[in-house]
PDB file of C-alpha atoms in Angstrom:
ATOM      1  CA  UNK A   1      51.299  19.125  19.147  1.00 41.00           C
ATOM      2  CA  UNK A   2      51.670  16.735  16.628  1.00 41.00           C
ATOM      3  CA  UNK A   3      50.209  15.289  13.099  1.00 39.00           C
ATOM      4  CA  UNK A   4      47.672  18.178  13.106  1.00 39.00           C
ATOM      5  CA  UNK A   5      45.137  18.542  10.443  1.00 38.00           C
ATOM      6  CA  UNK A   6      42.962  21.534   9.189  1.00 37.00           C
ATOM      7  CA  UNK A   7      39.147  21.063  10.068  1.00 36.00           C
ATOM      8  CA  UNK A   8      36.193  22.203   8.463  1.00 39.00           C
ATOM      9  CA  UNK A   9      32.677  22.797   9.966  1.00 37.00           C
ATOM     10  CA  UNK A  10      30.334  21.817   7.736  1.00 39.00           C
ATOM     11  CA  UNK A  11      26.678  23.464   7.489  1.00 42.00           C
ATOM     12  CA  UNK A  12      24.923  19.837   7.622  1.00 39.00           C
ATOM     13  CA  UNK A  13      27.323  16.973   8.150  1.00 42.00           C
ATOM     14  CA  UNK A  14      29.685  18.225  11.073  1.00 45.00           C
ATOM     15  CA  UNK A  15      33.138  18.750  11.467  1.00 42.00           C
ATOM     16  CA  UNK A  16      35.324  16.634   8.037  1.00 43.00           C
ATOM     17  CA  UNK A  17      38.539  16.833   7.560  1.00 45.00           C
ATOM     18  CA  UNK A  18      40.355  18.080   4.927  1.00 46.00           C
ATOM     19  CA  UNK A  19      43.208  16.496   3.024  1.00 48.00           C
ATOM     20  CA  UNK A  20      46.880  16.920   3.806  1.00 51.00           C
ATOM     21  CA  UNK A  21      47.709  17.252   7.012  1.00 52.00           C
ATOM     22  CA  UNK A  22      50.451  18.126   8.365  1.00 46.00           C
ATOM     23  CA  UNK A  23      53.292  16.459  10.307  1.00 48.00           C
ATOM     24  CA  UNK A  24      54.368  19.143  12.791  1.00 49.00           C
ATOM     25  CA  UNK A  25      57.447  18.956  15.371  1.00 54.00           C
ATOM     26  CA  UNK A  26      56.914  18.701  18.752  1.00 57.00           C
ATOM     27  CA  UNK A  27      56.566  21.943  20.347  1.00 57.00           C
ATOM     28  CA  UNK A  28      56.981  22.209  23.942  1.00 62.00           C
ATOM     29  CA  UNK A  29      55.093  25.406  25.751  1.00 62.00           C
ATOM     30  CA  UNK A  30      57.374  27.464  27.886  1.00 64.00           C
ATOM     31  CA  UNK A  31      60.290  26.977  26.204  1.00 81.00           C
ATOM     32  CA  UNK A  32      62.840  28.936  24.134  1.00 90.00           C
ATOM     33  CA  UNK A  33      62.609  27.969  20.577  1.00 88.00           C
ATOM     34  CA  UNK A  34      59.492  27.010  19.696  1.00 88.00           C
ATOM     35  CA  UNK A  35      58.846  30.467  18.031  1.00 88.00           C
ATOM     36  CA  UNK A  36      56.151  31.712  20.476  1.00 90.00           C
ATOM     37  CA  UNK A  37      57.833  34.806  22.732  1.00 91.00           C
ATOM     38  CA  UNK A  38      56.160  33.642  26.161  1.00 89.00           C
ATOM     39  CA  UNK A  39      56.831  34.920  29.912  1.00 87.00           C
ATOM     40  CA  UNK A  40      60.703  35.569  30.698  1.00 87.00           C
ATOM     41  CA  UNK A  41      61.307  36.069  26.532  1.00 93.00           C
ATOM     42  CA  UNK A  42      62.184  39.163  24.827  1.00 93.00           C
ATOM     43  CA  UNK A  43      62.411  37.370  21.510  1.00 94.00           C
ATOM     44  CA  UNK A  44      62.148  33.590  20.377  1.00 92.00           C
ATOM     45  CA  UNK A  45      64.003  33.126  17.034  1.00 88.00           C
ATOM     46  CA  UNK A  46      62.974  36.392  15.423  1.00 88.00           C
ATOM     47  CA  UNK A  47      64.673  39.240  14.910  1.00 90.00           C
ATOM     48  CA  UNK A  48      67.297  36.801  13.101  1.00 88.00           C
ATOM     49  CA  UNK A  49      70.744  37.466  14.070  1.00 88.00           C
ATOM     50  CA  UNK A  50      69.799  39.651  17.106  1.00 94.00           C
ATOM     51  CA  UNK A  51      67.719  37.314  19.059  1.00 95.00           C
ATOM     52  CA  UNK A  52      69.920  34.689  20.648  1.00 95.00           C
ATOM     53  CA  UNK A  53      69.240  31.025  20.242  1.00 93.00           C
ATOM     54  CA  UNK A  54      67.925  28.121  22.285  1.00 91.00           C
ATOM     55  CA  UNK A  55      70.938  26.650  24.110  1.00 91.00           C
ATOM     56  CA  UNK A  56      73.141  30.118  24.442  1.00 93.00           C
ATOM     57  CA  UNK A  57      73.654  31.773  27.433  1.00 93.00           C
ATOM     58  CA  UNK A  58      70.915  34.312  27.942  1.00 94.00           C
ATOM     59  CA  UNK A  59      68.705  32.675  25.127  1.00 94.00           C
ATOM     60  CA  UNK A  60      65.545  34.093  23.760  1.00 95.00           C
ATOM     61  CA  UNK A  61      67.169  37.727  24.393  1.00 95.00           C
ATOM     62  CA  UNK A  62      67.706  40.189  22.379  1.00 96.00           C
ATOM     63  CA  UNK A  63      71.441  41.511  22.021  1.00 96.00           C
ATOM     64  CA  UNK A  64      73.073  45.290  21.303  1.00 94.00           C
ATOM     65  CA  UNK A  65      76.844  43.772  21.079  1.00 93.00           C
ATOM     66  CA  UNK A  66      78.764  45.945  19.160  1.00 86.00           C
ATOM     67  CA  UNK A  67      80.067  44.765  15.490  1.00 84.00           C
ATOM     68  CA  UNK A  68      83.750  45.412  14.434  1.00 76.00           C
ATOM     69  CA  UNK A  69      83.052  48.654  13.430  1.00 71.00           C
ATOM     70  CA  UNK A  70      81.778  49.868  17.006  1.00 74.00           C
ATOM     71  CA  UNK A  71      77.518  50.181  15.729  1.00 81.00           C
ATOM     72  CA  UNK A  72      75.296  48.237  17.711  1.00 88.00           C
ATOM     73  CA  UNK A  73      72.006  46.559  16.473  1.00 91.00           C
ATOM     74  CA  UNK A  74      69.105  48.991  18.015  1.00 92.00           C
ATOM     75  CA  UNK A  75      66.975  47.991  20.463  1.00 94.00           C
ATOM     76  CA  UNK A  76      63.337  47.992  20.924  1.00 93.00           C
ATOM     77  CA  UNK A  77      61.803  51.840  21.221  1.00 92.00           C
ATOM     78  CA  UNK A  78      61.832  53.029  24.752  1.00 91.00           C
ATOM     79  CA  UNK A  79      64.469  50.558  25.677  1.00 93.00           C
ATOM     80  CA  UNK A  80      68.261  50.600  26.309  1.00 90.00           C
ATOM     81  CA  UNK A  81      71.981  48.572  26.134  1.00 91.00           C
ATOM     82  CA  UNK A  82      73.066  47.272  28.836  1.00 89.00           C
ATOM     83  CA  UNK A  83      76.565  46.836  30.230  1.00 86.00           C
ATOM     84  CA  UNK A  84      76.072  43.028  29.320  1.00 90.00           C
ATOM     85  CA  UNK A  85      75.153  43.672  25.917  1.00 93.00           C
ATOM     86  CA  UNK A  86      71.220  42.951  26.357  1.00 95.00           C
ATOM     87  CA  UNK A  87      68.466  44.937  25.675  1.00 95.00           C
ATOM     88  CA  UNK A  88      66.880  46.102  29.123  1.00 93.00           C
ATOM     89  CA  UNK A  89      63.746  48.256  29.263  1.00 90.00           C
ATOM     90  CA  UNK A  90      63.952  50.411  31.911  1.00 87.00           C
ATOM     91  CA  UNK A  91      61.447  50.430  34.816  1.00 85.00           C
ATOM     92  CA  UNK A  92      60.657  53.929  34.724  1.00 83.00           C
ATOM     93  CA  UNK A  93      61.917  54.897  38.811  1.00 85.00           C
ATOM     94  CA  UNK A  94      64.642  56.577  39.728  1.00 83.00           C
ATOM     95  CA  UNK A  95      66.648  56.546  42.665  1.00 79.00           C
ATOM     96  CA  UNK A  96      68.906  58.802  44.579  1.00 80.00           C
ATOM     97  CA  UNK A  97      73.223  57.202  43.198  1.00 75.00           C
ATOM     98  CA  UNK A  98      75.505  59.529  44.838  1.00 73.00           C
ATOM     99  CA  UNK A  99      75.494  63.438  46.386  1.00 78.00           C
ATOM    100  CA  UNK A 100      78.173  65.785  44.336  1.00 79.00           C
ATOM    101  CA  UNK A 101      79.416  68.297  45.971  1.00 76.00           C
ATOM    102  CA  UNK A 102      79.740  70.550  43.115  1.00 80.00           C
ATOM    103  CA  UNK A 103      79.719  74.952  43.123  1.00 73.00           C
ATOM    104  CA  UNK A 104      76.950  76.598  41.285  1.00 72.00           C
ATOM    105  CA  UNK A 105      77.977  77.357  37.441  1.00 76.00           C
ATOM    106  CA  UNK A 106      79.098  73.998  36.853  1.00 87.00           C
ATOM    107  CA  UNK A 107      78.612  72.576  33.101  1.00 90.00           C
ATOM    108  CA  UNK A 108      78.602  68.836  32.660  1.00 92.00           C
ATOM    109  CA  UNK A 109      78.951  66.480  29.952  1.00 93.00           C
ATOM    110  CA  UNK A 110      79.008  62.391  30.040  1.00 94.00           C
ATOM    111  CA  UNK A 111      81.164  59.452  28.340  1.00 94.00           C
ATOM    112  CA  UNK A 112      83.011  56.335  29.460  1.00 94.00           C
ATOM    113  CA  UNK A 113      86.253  57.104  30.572  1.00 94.00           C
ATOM    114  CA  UNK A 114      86.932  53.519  31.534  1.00 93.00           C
ATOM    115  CA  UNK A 115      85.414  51.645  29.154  1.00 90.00           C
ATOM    116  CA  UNK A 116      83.058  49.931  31.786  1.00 89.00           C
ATOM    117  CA  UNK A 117      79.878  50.709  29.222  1.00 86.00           C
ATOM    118  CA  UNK A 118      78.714  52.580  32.401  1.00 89.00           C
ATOM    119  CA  UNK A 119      78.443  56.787  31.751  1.00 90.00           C
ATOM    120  CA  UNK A 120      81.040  58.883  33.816  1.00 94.00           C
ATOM    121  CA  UNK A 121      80.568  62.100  34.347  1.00 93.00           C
ATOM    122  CA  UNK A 122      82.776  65.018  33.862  1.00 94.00           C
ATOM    123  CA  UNK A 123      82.013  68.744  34.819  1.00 93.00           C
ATOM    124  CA  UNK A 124      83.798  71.985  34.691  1.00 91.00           C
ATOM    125  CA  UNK A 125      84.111  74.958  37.164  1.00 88.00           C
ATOM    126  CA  UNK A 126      85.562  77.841  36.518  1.00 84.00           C
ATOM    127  CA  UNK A 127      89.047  76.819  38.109  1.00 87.00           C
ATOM    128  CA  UNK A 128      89.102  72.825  37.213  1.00 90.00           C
ATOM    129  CA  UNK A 129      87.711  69.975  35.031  1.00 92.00           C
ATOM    130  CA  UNK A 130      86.698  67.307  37.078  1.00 93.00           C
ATOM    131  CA  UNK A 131      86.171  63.524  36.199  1.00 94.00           C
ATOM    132  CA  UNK A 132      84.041  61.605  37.923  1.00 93.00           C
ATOM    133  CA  UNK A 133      84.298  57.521  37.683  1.00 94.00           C
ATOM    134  CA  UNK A 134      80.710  55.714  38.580  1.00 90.00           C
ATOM    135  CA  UNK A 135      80.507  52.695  39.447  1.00 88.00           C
ATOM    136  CA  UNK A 136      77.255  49.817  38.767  1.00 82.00           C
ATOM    137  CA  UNK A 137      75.177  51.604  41.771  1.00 81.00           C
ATOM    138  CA  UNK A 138      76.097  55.355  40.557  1.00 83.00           C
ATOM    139  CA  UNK A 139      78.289  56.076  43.230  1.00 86.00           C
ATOM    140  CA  UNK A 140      81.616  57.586  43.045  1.00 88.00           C
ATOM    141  CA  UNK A 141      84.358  55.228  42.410  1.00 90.00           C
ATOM    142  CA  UNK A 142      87.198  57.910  41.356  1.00 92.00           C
ATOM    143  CA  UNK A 143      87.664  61.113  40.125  1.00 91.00           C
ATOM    144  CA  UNK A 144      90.553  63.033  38.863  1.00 93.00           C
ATOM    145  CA  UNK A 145      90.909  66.714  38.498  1.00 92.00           C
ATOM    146  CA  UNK A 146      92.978  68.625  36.034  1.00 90.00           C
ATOM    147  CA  UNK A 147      93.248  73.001  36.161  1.00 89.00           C
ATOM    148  CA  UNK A 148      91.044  74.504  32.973  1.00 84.00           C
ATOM    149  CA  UNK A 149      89.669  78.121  33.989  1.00 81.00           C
ATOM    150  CA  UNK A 150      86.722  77.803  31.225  1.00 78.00           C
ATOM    151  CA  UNK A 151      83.471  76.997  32.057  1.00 73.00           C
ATOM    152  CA  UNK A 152      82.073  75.725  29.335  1.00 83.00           C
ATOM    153  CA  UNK A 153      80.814  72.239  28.909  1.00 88.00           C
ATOM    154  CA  UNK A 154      83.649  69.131  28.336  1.00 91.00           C
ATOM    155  CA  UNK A 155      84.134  68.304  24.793  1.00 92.00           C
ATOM    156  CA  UNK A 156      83.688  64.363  24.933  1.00 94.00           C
ATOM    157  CA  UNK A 157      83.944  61.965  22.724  1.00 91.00           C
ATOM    158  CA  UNK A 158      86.517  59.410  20.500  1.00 89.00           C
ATOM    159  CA  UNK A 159      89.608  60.666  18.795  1.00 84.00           C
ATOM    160  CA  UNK A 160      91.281  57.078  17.831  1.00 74.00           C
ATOM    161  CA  UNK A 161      89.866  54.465  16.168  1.00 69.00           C
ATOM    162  CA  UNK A 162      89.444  52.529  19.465  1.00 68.00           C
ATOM    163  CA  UNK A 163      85.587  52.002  20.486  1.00 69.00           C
ATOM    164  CA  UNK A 164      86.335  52.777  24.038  1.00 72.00           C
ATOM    165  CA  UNK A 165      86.829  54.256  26.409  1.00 87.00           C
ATOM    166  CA  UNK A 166      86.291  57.923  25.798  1.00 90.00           C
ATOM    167  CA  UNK A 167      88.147  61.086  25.688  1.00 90.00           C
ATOM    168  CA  UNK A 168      88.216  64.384  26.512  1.00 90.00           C
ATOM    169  CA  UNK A 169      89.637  67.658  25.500  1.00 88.00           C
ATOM    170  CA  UNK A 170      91.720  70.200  28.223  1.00 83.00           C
ATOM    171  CA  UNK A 171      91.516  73.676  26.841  1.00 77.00           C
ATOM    172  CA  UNK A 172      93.697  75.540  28.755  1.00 73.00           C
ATOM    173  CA  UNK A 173      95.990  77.808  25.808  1.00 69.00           C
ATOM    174  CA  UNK A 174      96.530  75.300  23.516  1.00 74.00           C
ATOM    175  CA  UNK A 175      94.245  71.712  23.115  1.00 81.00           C
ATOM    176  CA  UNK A 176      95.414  68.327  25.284  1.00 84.00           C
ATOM    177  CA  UNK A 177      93.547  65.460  24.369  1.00 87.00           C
ATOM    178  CA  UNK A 178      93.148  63.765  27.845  1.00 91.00           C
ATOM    179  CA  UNK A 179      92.625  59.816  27.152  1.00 90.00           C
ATOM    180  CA  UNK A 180      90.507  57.342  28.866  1.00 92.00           C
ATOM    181  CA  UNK A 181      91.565  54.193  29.293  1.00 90.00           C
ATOM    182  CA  UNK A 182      90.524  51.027  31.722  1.00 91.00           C
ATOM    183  CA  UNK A 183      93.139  51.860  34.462  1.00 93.00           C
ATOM    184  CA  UNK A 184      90.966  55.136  35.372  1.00 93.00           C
ATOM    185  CA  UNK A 185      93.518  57.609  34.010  1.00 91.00           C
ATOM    186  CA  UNK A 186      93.508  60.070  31.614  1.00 91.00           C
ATOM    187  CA  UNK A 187      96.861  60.486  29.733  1.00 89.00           C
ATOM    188  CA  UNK A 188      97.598  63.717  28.281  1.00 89.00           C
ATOM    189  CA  UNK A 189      98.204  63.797  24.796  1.00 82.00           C
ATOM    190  CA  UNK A 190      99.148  67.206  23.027  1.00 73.00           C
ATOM    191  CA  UNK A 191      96.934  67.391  20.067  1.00 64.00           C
ATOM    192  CA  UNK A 192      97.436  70.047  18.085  1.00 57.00           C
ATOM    193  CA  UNK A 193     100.323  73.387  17.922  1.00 56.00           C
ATOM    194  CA  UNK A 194      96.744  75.542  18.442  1.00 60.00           C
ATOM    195  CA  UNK A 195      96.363  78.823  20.108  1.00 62.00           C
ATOM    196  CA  UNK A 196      92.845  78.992  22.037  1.00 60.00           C
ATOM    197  CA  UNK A 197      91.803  82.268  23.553  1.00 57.00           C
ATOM    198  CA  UNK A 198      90.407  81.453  27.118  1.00 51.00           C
ATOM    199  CA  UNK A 199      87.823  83.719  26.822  1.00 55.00           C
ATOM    200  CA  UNK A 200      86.105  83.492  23.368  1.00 68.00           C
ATOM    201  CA  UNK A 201      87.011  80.037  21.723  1.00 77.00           C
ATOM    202  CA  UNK A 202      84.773  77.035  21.733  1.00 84.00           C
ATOM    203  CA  UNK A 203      85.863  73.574  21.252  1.00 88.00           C
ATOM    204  CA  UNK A 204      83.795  70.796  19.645  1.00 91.00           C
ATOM    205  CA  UNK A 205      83.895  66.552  19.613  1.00 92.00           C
ATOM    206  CA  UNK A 206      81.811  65.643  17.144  1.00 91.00           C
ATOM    207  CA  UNK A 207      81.777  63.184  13.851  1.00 89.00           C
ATOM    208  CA  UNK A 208      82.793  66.429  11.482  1.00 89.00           C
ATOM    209  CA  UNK A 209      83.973  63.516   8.476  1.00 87.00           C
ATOM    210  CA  UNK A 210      82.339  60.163   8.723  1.00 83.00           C
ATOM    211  CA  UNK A 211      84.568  57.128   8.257  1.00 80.00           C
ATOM    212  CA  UNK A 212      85.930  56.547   4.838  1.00 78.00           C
ATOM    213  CA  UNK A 213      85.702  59.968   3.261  1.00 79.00           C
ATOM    214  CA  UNK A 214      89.362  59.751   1.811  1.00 78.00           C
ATOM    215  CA  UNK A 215      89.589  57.087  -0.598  1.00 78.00           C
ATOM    216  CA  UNK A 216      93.086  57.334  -0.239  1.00 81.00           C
ATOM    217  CA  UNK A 217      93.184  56.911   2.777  1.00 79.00           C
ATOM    218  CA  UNK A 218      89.498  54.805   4.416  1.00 74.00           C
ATOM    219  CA  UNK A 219      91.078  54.804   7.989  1.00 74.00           C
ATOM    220  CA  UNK A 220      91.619  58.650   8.125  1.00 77.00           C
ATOM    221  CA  UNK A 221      88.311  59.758   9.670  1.00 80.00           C
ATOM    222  CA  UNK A 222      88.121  57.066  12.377  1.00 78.00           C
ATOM    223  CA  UNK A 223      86.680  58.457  15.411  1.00 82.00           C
ATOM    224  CA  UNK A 224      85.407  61.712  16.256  1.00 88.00           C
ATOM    225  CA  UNK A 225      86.892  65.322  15.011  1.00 89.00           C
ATOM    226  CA  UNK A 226      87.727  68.307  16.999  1.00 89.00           C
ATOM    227  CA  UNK A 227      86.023  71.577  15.707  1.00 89.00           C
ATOM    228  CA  UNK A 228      87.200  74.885  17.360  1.00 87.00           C
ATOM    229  CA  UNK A 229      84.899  78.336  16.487  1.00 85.00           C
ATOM    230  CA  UNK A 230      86.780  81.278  17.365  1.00 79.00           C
ATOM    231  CA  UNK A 231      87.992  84.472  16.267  1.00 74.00           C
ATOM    232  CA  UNK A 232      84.909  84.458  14.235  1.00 76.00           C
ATOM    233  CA  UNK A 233      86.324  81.227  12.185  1.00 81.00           C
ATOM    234  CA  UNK A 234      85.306  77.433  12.272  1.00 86.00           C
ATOM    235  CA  UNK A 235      88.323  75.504  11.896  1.00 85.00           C
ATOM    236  CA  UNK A 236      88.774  71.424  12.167  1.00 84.00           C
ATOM    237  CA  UNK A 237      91.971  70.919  14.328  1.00 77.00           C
ATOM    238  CA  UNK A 238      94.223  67.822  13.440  1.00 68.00           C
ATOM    239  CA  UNK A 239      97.797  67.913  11.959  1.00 60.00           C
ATOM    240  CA  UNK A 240      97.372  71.183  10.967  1.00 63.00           C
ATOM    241  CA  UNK A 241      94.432  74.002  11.319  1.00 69.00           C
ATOM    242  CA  UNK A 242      92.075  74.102   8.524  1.00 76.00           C
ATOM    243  CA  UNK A 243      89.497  77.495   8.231  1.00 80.00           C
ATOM    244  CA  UNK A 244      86.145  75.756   7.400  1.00 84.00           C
ATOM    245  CA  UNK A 245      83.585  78.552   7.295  1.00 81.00           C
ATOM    246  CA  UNK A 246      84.069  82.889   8.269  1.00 81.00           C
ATOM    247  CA  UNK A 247      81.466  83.817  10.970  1.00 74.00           C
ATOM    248  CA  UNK A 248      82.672  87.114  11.210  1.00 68.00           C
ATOM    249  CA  UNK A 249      79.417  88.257   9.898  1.00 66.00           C
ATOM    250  CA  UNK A 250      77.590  86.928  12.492  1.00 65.00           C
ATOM    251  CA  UNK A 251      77.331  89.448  14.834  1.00 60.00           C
ATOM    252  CA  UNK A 252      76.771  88.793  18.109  1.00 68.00           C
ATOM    253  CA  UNK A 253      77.588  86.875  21.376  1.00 75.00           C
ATOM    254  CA  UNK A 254      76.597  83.341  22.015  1.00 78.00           C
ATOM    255  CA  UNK A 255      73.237  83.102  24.315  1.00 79.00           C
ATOM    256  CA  UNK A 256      74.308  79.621  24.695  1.00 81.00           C
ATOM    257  CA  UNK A 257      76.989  76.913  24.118  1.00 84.00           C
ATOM    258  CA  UNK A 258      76.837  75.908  20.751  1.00 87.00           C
ATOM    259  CA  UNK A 259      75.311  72.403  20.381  1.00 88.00           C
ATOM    260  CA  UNK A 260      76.242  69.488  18.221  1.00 92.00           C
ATOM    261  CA  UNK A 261      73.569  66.622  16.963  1.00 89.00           C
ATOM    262  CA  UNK A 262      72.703  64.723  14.067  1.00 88.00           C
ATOM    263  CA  UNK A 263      69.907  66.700  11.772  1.00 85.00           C
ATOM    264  CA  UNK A 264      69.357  64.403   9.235  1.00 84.00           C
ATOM    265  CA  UNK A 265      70.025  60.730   8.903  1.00 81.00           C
ATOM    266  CA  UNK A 266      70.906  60.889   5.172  1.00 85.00           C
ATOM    267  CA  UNK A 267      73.417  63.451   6.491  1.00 90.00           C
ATOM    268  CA  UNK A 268      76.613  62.299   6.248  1.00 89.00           C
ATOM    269  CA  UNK A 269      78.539  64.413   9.348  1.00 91.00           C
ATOM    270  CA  UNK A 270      76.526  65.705  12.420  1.00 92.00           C
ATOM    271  CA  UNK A 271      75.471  69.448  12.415  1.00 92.00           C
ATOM    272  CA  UNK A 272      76.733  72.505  14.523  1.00 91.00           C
ATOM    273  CA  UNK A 273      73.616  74.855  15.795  1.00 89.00           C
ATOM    274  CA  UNK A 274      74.907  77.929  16.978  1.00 84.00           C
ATOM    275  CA  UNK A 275      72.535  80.187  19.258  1.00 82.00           C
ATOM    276  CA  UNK A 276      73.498  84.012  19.142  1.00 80.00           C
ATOM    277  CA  UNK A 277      71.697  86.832  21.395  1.00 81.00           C
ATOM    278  CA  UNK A 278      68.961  88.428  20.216  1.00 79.00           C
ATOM    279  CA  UNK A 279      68.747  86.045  16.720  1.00 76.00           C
ATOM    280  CA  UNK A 280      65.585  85.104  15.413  1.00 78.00           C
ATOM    281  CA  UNK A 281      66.566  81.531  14.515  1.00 79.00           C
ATOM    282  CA  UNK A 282      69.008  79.137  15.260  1.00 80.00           C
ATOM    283  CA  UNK A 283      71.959  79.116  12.370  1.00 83.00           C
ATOM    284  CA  UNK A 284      73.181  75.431  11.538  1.00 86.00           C
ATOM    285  CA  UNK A 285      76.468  74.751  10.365  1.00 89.00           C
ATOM    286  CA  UNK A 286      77.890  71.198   8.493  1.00 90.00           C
ATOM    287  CA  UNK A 287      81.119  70.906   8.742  1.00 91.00           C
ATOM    288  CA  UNK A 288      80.647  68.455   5.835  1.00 90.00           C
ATOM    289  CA  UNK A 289      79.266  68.218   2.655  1.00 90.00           C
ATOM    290  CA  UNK A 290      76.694  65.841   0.943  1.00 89.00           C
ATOM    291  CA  UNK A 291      79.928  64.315  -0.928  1.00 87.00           C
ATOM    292  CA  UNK A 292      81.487  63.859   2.584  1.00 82.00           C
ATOM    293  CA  UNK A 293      84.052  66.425   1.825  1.00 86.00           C
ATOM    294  CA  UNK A 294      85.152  69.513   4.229  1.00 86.00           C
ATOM    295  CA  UNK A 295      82.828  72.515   3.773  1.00 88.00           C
ATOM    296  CA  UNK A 296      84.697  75.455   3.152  1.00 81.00           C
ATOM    297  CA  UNK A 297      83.659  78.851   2.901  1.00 64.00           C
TER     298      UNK A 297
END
């Protein structure tokens, strides 16, 4: 539409117009970038910065690319990232990827070990770890199996500053860091000079000290952590052991693995919930405090 002008009904002489109209562009219907989201959009110029442009590849869609610093722009509510770096929603069906062959008392955890932004899968008996490569269809493309006689879920997650792929920790004794990368191998990196106890320790990924903690030093904290609880101690494990908090006085065995999540977004690290047989509640543990400094005690 063009030169459009506002019109008034009047109660006895009809429709007058009113003065200054205005001159609008041309605005074809159907097409991306005329600021109406229509059939086939997700987006047409708004949100700015996320919703690509007319003329782009994929225009009038709305993007999750990763920044420098590895954080993505969120999505709409109920949808997800895509390998490509759109914004999908999901169509709510499932279907059958790939049968497992796996023995009861398996745990499992996820993360991209090949940095294909498609989840892999890795599980734990009580004789290996197992990694599972998936391809687009969720069938099995690879897997690789190292010996680990604990059967407790894979710690997963990012120990380098890299944004993909993912690792995961080997507790067999001591700690191996095994790392992803896109070749579909995991190359074993010895982490730390730590004893584990087979039997009693539990090993952690998480983000224990967000990014930037150490003025001294903003790179230091890149990545996730590695938080090991045992012999009734929390201790971070890096170039050396560090006691964070004495749980002797928790009494008690674990009902459950502990679990690892983000409480509160004003939080600056991600909380450890511990579940204990026969407790009441469910203790919570921050391996960090409000100043973004290590919590000991």
């Amino acid at each position: 539409m063009s030169a459009a002008c506002l019109l008034a009904l009047s109660g006895f002489a009809g429709f007058v117009a009113l003065g200054g109209c205005a001159d609008l562009s041309e605005m074809d219907e159907g097409s991306c970038g005329n600021g109406v989201v229509e059939s086939g959009e997700d987006c047409d110029r708004f949100p700015d910065g996320q919703c690509i442009p007319s003329g782009e590849k994929n225009a009038c869609r709305l993007h999750c690319t990763a920044d420098a610093e590895g954080v993505r722009p969120a999505c709409p509510t109920g949808w997800g990232c895509g390998v490509d770096d759109l914004c999908r929603q999901p169509t709510g069906k499932f279907q059958t990827a790939a049968w497992l062959p796996i023995e009861g008392g398996a745990k499992f955890a996820t993360g991209d070990f090949d940095g294909d932004k498609r989840r892999d899968l890795a599980f734990t008996t009580l004789r290996e770890l197992v990694v599972t490569y998936l391809d687009a269809d969720g069938k099995v493309a690879d897997s690789l199996r190292w010996f680990s006689p604990i059967a407790a879920p894979p710690p997963v997650g990012q120990l380098t500053a890299q944004t993909s792929p993912d690792d995961v920790v080997l507790q067999v004794d001591g700690l191996t860091v095994l790392v992803g990368d896109l070749a579909r191998t995991l190359r074993p990196t010895a982490y730390a000079p730590f004893n584990v106890e087979a039997t009693s320790a539990r090993v952690l990924v998480m983000d224990a000290m967000p990014l930037g903690s150490d003025p001294k030093n903003p790179a230091l904290w890149a990545g996730d952590e590695i938080i090991v609880i045992a012999g009734g101690m929390v201790s971070t494990i890096g170039e050396k052991s560090t006691g964070l908090m004495d749980m002797s006085a928790m009494k008690g065995e674990f009902a459950g693995d502990p679990l690892v999540g983000r409480v509160s977004e004003g939080w600056p690290c991600e909380y450890i919930l511990l579940n204990f047989k026969g407790a009441g509640a469910l203790p919570g543990y921050s391996p960090c405090t409000a100043t973004a400094g290590w919590n000991q005690g």
